[in-house]
Amino acid sequence: MGILEKIAEIEKEISRTQKNKATEYHLGLLKAKLAKYRAQLLEPSKSAGAKGEGFDVMKSGDARVALIGFPSVGKSTFLSLMTSTASEAASYEFTTLTCIPGVIEYKGANIQLLDLPGIIEGAAQGKGRGRQVIAVARTADVVIMMLDATKGEVQRTLLEKELESVGIRLNRTKPNIYFKPKKGGGLSYNSTVPLTHCSEKLVQLILHEYKIFNAEVLFREDSTPDEFIDVIVGNRVYMPCLYVYNKVDQISIEEVDRLARRPHSVVISCGMKLNLDYLLERLWEYLALICIYTKKRGERPDFNDAIIMRRGASVEHVCHRIHRTLASQFKYALVWGTSTKYSPQRVGLTHIMEHEDVIQIVKK
């Protein structure tokens, strides 16, 4: 029996098993087996077959955004509208056959936008170059999921299922579980909160499935068995995702209103160029980027050339971005902006910068 058949059989078993207190161990074991087989499926085959063509795109700009969606939902039209790159768009499916990069210039930042070929059902198993598409999506900072507003919720659920099965977790944070395999001493199990989904016996069964008999496990939040399996496997990617409903000019205003009120969703129309500016605002928010301006002593700040950093960056990060030797010669910095109590404030290397702050660095 091949891996695909085993996966299908376990999925059938999970769907027909009733979820209650008596079956939770059985379900936990099945989920662990399922995660194990899916991991095997993603590993490249050992046999030396012909080398497939990947979509290797050089990472450039300040952030990377991947466009994922079914064929003919308007990904290429969106890329052509947002960037100066022209991606071929036509009214038949699979117009785009490889990865086409473009650059969005917004608030002084260069955001790389990748137009990926359409995903079809079963992409995680390698159908329609699905594996390469998903591999590129794993390297992005944010995923934009393009959906056809006229098709309802079907596309969203199918795409989420495909990405879930290859270890991409959308709009979720990493589970707060401490897990460390040891050489000996058995299983040390503890939790700082009351657990409703997991128990010591279930944790032990899941670990045995992965041939782990000695480990330290500490639950700092009430996590599900699936989240615990993610922690054991350790190769999961947690990334923000924007659900973009295109072609809203073809549906009723009530339906547009319903879709727009859903969490993490934006409604647009590439054909009529509706709501694209709001989408850019939301994208900037999800990328968590900030602009920092520099200033020389006795001169006005340079507002034309911003340094683009991630939210939560400190003065030290800014020094490294300007020049790698600057942090070692650093004496103090003067900062104007929202991160200070008064302007200018004299700060050290650990001071956290905020959007549109101005910094003047004084060397020793």
Coordinates of C-alpha atoms in Angstrom, one line a residue:
M1 CA 0.0 0.0 0.0
G2 CA 1.5 3.4 -1.0
I3 CA 1.7 6.4 1.2
L4 CA -1.2 8.1 -0.6
E5 CA -3.5 5.2 0.1
K6 CA -2.4 5.1 3.7
I7 CA -3.2 8.8 4.1
A8 CA -6.6 8.4 2.5
E9 CA -7.4 5.4 4.7
I10 CA -6.4 7.3 7.9
E11 CA -8.5 10.4 6.8
K12 CA -11.5 8.1 6.3
E13 CA -11.0 6.5 9.7
I14 CA -10.8 10.0 11.4
S15 CA -14.0 11.2 9.6
R16 CA -16.0 8.2 10.7
T17 CA -14.8 8.1 14.3
Q18 CA -17.0 9.8 16.8
K19 CA -15.3 12.5 18.8
N20 CA -15.8 11.9 22.5
K21 CA -13.8 11.2 25.7
A22 CA -13.4 7.5 24.9
T23 CA -12.0 7.9 21.4
E24 CA -9.6 10.8 22.0
Y25 CA -6.5 8.6 22.3
H26 CA -7.4 6.7 19.2
L27 CA -7.9 10.0 17.3
G28 CA -4.6 11.4 18.7
L29 CA -2.7 8.3 17.4
L30 CA -4.3 8.6 14.0
K31 CA -3.4 12.3 13.7
A32 CA 0.2 11.5 14.6
K33 CA 0.4 8.8 12.0
L34 CA -1.2 11.1 9.4
A35 CA 1.4 13.9 10.1
K36 CA 4.2 11.3 9.8
Y37 CA 3.0 10.0 6.4
R38 CA 2.5 13.5 5.1
A39 CA 6.1 14.4 6.1
Q40 CA 7.3 11.3 4.2
L41 CA 5.3 12.5 1.2
L42 CA 7.0 15.9 1.1
E43 CA 10.5 14.4 1.3
P44 CA 12.1 14.0 -2.1
S45 CA 12.3 10.5 -3.4
K46 CA 15.6 8.6 -2.9
S47 CA 15.6 7.2 -6.4
A48 CA 17.7 9.4 -8.8
G49 CA 14.9 10.5 -11.2
A50 CA 15.2 13.4 -13.7
K51 CA 15.7 16.7 -11.9
G52 CA 12.5 18.7 -11.9
E53 CA 12.4 22.4 -12.7
G54 CA 12.0 24.5 -9.5
F55 CA 10.8 28.1 -9.3
D56 CA 14.0 29.5 -7.8
V57 CA 13.4 33.2 -7.5
M58 CA 16.1 35.4 -5.9
K59 CA 14.7 37.0 -2.8
S60 CA 14.9 40.8 -3.2
G61 CA 13.3 43.9 -1.7
D62 CA 12.3 44.4 1.9
A63 CA 9.6 41.7 2.1
R64 CA 8.2 38.9 0.0
V65 CA 4.5 38.2 -0.7
A66 CA 3.2 35.1 -2.5
L67 CA 0.0 35.0 -4.5
I68 CA -1.8 31.7 -4.2
G69 CA -5.1 30.7 -5.7
F70 CA -6.9 28.4 -8.1
P71 CA -6.4 29.0 -11.9
S72 CA -8.2 32.0 -13.4
V73 CA -9.0 34.0 -10.2
G74 CA -7.1 37.1 -11.4
K75 CA -3.6 36.6 -9.9
S76 CA -1.8 37.7 -13.1
T77 CA -4.1 40.7 -13.6
F78 CA -3.5 41.7 -10.0
L79 CA 0.3 41.5 -10.5
S80 CA 0.2 43.6 -13.7
L81 CA -2.0 46.2 -11.9
M82 CA 0.2 46.5 -8.8
T83 CA 3.6 46.3 -10.3
S84 CA 5.4 47.3 -13.5
T85 CA 5.8 43.7 -14.5
A86 CA 3.4 42.4 -17.2
S87 CA 2.2 38.8 -16.4
E88 CA 0.3 37.1 -19.2
A89 CA -3.4 37.0 -18.4
A90 CA -6.0 35.2 -20.5
S91 CA -9.5 33.8 -20.0
Y92 CA -8.3 30.2 -19.9
E93 CA -6.9 28.3 -17.0
F94 CA -3.1 27.8 -16.3
T95 CA -2.0 30.9 -18.3
T96 CA 0.9 31.3 -15.9
L97 CA 3.1 28.2 -15.9
T98 CA 6.1 29.4 -13.9
C99 CA 6.8 31.9 -11.1
I100 CA 6.7 35.6 -12.2
P101 CA 8.2 38.1 -9.7
G102 CA 7.2 41.8 -9.6
V103 CA 7.9 44.7 -7.2
I104 CA 5.4 46.9 -5.4
E105 CA 6.8 50.3 -4.3
Y106 CA 4.8 51.4 -1.3
K107 CA 5.8 53.9 1.5
G108 CA 9.4 53.8 0.3
A109 CA 9.6 50.0 0.6
N110 CA 10.2 47.5 -2.2
I111 CA 7.8 44.5 -1.7
Q112 CA 8.5 41.5 -3.9
L113 CA 5.2 40.0 -5.2
L114 CA 5.3 36.5 -6.7
D115 CA 2.7 35.4 -9.1
L116 CA 2.6 31.6 -8.8
P117 CA 0.8 29.1 -11.1
G118 CA -2.7 28.1 -10.1
I119 CA -3.1 25.4 -7.5
I120 CA -5.5 22.5 -8.1
E121 CA -6.9 20.1 -5.6
G122 CA -4.3 17.5 -4.6
A123 CA -1.4 20.0 -5.0
A124 CA 0.2 18.8 -1.8
Q125 CA 0.6 15.4 -3.4
G126 CA 2.4 17.0 -6.3
K127 CA -0.4 17.5 -8.8
G128 CA 0.0 20.3 -11.3
R129 CA 3.4 21.4 -10.0
G130 CA 1.7 22.0 -6.7
R131 CA 4.7 21.0 -4.6
Q132 CA 6.9 23.7 -6.1
V133 CA 4.2 26.3 -5.7
I134 CA 3.8 25.5 -2.1
A135 CA 7.6 25.3 -1.5
V136 CA 7.9 28.9 -2.8
A137 CA 4.9 30.0 -0.6
R138 CA 6.8 28.7 2.5
T139 CA 9.6 31.3 1.9
A140 CA 7.2 34.3 1.8
D141 CA 6.5 36.7 4.6
V142 CA 2.8 37.0 3.8
V143 CA 0.5 34.9 1.7
I144 CA -2.2 36.6 -0.4
M145 CA -4.9 34.0 -1.1
M146 CA -6.7 35.1 -4.3
L147 CA -10.3 33.8 -4.3
D148 CA -13.1 34.1 -6.8
A149 CA -16.0 35.9 -5.0
T150 CA -18.5 34.2 -7.4
K151 CA -17.5 30.7 -6.2
G152 CA -18.4 31.2 -2.5
E153 CA -16.4 29.4 0.2
V154 CA -15.4 26.3 -1.7
Q155 CA -12.0 27.6 -2.9
R156 CA -11.0 29.0 0.5
T157 CA -11.6 25.7 2.4
L158 CA -9.8 23.6 -0.3
L159 CA -6.7 25.9 -0.4
E160 CA -6.5 26.0 3.4
K161 CA -6.6 22.2 3.5
E162 CA -3.8 21.9 0.9
L163 CA -1.6 24.4 2.8
E164 CA -2.4 22.8 6.1
S165 CA -1.3 19.4 4.9
V166 CA 2.2 20.7 3.9
G167 CA 2.8 22.4 7.3
I168 CA 1.8 26.0 6.5
R169 CA -0.3 27.4 9.3
L170 CA -2.2 30.5 8.3
N171 CA -2.9 33.4 10.8
R172 CA -2.0 31.2 13.8
T173 CA 0.8 31.7 16.3
K174 CA 3.3 29.0 17.3
P175 CA 1.9 26.8 20.2
N176 CA 3.4 27.8 23.6
I177 CA 4.7 24.3 24.3
Y178 CA 8.2 23.5 25.6
F179 CA 9.5 20.2 24.1
K180 CA 13.0 18.8 24.4
P181 CA 14.0 15.2 23.6
K182 CA 16.5 13.7 26.1
K183 CA 18.9 10.8 26.3
G184 CA 17.2 9.1 29.2
G185 CA 15.0 9.5 32.2
G186 CA 11.6 8.8 30.6
L187 CA 8.9 11.3 30.0
S188 CA 8.7 14.4 32.2
Y189 CA 5.2 16.0 31.6
N190 CA 3.9 19.2 33.1
S191 CA 1.5 22.0 32.4
T192 CA 1.0 25.5 33.8
V193 CA -2.7 25.7 32.8
P194 CA -5.6 23.1 33.0
L195 CA -5.6 21.1 29.8
T196 CA -8.9 20.1 28.2
H197 CA -7.6 18.5 25.0
C198 CA -4.5 16.6 26.0
S199 CA -3.6 14.3 28.8
E200 CA -0.3 12.6 29.9
K201 CA -1.4 9.3 28.4
L202 CA -2.2 10.9 25.0
V203 CA 1.1 12.8 24.9
Q204 CA 2.9 9.6 25.6
L205 CA 1.1 7.7 22.9
I206 CA 1.9 10.5 20.3
L207 CA 5.6 10.5 21.3
H208 CA 5.7 6.7 21.0
E209 CA 4.4 7.0 17.5
Y210 CA 7.5 9.1 16.7
K211 CA 9.8 6.6 18.6
I212 CA 10.5 9.2 21.3
F213 CA 10.5 7.7 24.8
N214 CA 12.6 10.2 26.8
A215 CA 11.5 13.9 26.7
E216 CA 10.6 17.0 28.6
V217 CA 7.2 18.4 27.8
L218 CA 5.7 21.6 29.3
F219 CA 2.3 23.0 28.2
R220 CA 2.0 26.7 28.8
E221 CA -1.4 27.0 27.1
D222 CA -4.4 24.7 26.5
S223 CA -3.3 23.1 23.2
T224 CA -4.8 20.5 21.0
P225 CA -3.1 17.2 20.0
D226 CA -2.6 18.7 16.4
E227 CA -0.7 21.6 17.9
F228 CA 1.5 19.2 20.0
I229 CA 2.3 17.2 16.8
D230 CA 3.3 20.4 15.1
V231 CA 5.8 21.1 17.9
I232 CA 7.3 17.6 17.7
V233 CA 7.7 17.7 13.9
G234 CA 9.1 21.2 14.2
N235 CA 9.1 22.2 10.5
R236 CA 5.8 24.1 10.5
V237 CA 5.7 27.6 9.1
Y238 CA 3.3 30.1 10.8
M239 CA 2.5 33.0 8.5
P240 CA 0.0 35.8 8.1
C241 CA -2.5 35.4 5.3
L242 CA -4.8 37.9 3.6
Y243 CA -7.9 36.4 1.9
V244 CA -8.6 38.6 -1.2
Y245 CA -11.9 38.1 -2.9
N246 CA -11.6 39.2 -6.5
K247 CA -14.5 39.8 -9.1
V248 CA -16.8 41.5 -6.5
D249 CA -18.4 43.4 -9.3
Q250 CA -20.2 40.2 -10.3
I251 CA -22.0 39.6 -7.0
S252 CA -24.7 41.3 -5.0
I253 CA -23.8 44.1 -2.6
E254 CA -25.1 42.1 0.4
E255 CA -22.7 39.3 -0.5
V256 CA -19.8 41.8 -0.8
D257 CA -20.7 43.2 2.6
R258 CA -20.7 39.7 4.1
L259 CA -17.3 38.8 2.6
A260 CA -15.7 42.1 3.6
R261 CA -16.7 41.6 7.3
R262 CA -14.9 38.2 7.5
P263 CA -11.7 38.2 9.5
H264 CA -8.5 38.7 7.4
S265 CA -10.5 39.4 4.3
V266 CA -10.4 42.1 1.6
V267 CA -12.8 42.5 -1.3
I268 CA -11.4 43.9 -4.6
S269 CA -12.1 43.9 -8.3
C270 CA -9.1 43.9 -10.7
G271 CA -11.3 44.4 -13.7
M272 CA -12.8 47.6 -12.4
K273 CA -9.8 48.5 -10.2
L274 CA -11.8 48.7 -7.0
N275 CA -10.4 48.8 -3.4
L276 CA -6.8 48.1 -4.4
D277 CA -5.4 51.0 -2.3
Y278 CA -7.1 49.6 0.8
L279 CA -5.6 46.2 0.0
L280 CA -2.1 47.8 0.0
E281 CA -2.8 49.4 3.4
R282 CA -3.8 46.0 4.9
L283 CA -0.8 44.3 3.3
W284 CA 1.6 46.9 4.9
E285 CA -0.1 46.2 8.3
Y286 CA 0.4 42.4 7.9
L287 CA 4.0 42.7 6.8
A288 CA 4.7 44.6 10.0
L289 CA 7.3 47.0 8.4
I290 CA 8.3 50.4 9.7
C291 CA 10.2 53.3 8.0
I292 CA 13.0 55.0 9.9
Y293 CA 14.7 58.2 8.7
T294 CA 18.3 59.2 9.4
K295 CA 19.6 62.7 10.3
K296 CA 23.1 64.2 10.2
R297 CA 24.1 66.7 12.9
G298 CA 23.0 70.2 12.1
E299 CA 21.1 69.1 9.1
R300 CA 17.4 68.4 8.3
P301 CA 16.3 64.7 8.3
D302 CA 16.5 62.9 4.9
F303 CA 12.8 62.0 4.3
N304 CA 13.5 60.7 0.7
D305 CA 15.5 57.7 1.7
A306 CA 13.9 55.6 4.5
I307 CA 15.5 52.6 6.2
I308 CA 12.8 49.8 6.1
M309 CA 12.9 47.6 9.2
R310 CA 10.6 45.0 10.9
R311 CA 8.4 46.1 13.7
G312 CA 10.2 45.7 17.0
A313 CA 13.6 46.7 15.6
S314 CA 16.0 48.3 18.1
V315 CA 18.6 51.1 17.5
E316 CA 21.2 48.3 17.3
H317 CA 19.4 46.8 14.3
V318 CA 19.3 50.2 12.6
C319 CA 23.1 50.5 13.2
H320 CA 23.7 47.1 11.6
R321 CA 21.6 48.1 8.6
I322 CA 23.6 51.3 8.1
H323 CA 27.0 49.7 8.5
R324 CA 28.2 46.6 10.3
T325 CA 31.0 48.5 12.3
L326 CA 28.7 51.3 13.5
A327 CA 27.3 49.4 16.5
S328 CA 30.9 48.9 18.0
Q329 CA 31.6 52.7 17.6
F330 CA 28.2 53.7 19.0
K331 CA 28.1 56.3 21.8
Y332 CA 24.4 57.3 21.9
A333 CA 21.5 58.2 19.5
L334 CA 19.0 61.0 19.4
V335 CA 15.5 59.9 18.4
W336 CA 12.5 62.1 17.4
G337 CA 9.1 60.4 17.0
T338 CA 6.4 58.3 18.7
S339 CA 8.8 55.9 20.4
T340 CA 10.2 58.6 22.8
K341 CA 8.7 60.4 25.8
Y342 CA 10.0 63.7 24.5
S343 CA 11.8 64.8 21.3
P344 CA 14.7 64.5 20.9
Q345 CA 15.4 61.8 23.4
R346 CA 18.9 60.4 24.1
V347 CA 18.8 56.6 23.8
G348 CA 21.0 53.5 23.9
L349 CA 21.3 50.5 21.6
T350 CA 18.3 48.6 23.2
H351 CA 15.7 51.4 22.4
I352 CA 12.8 50.0 20.3
M353 CA 12.1 52.1 17.2
E354 CA 8.6 52.9 15.8
H355 CA 7.2 53.8 12.4
E356 CA 8.5 57.2 10.9
D357 CA 11.0 57.8 13.8
V358 CA 14.0 60.0 13.0
I359 CA 17.4 58.9 14.4
Q360 CA 20.7 60.7 14.7
I361 CA 23.6 58.4 15.7
V362 CA 26.6 59.9 17.6
K363 CA 29.9 57.9 17.5
K364 CA 32.6 57.6 20.1

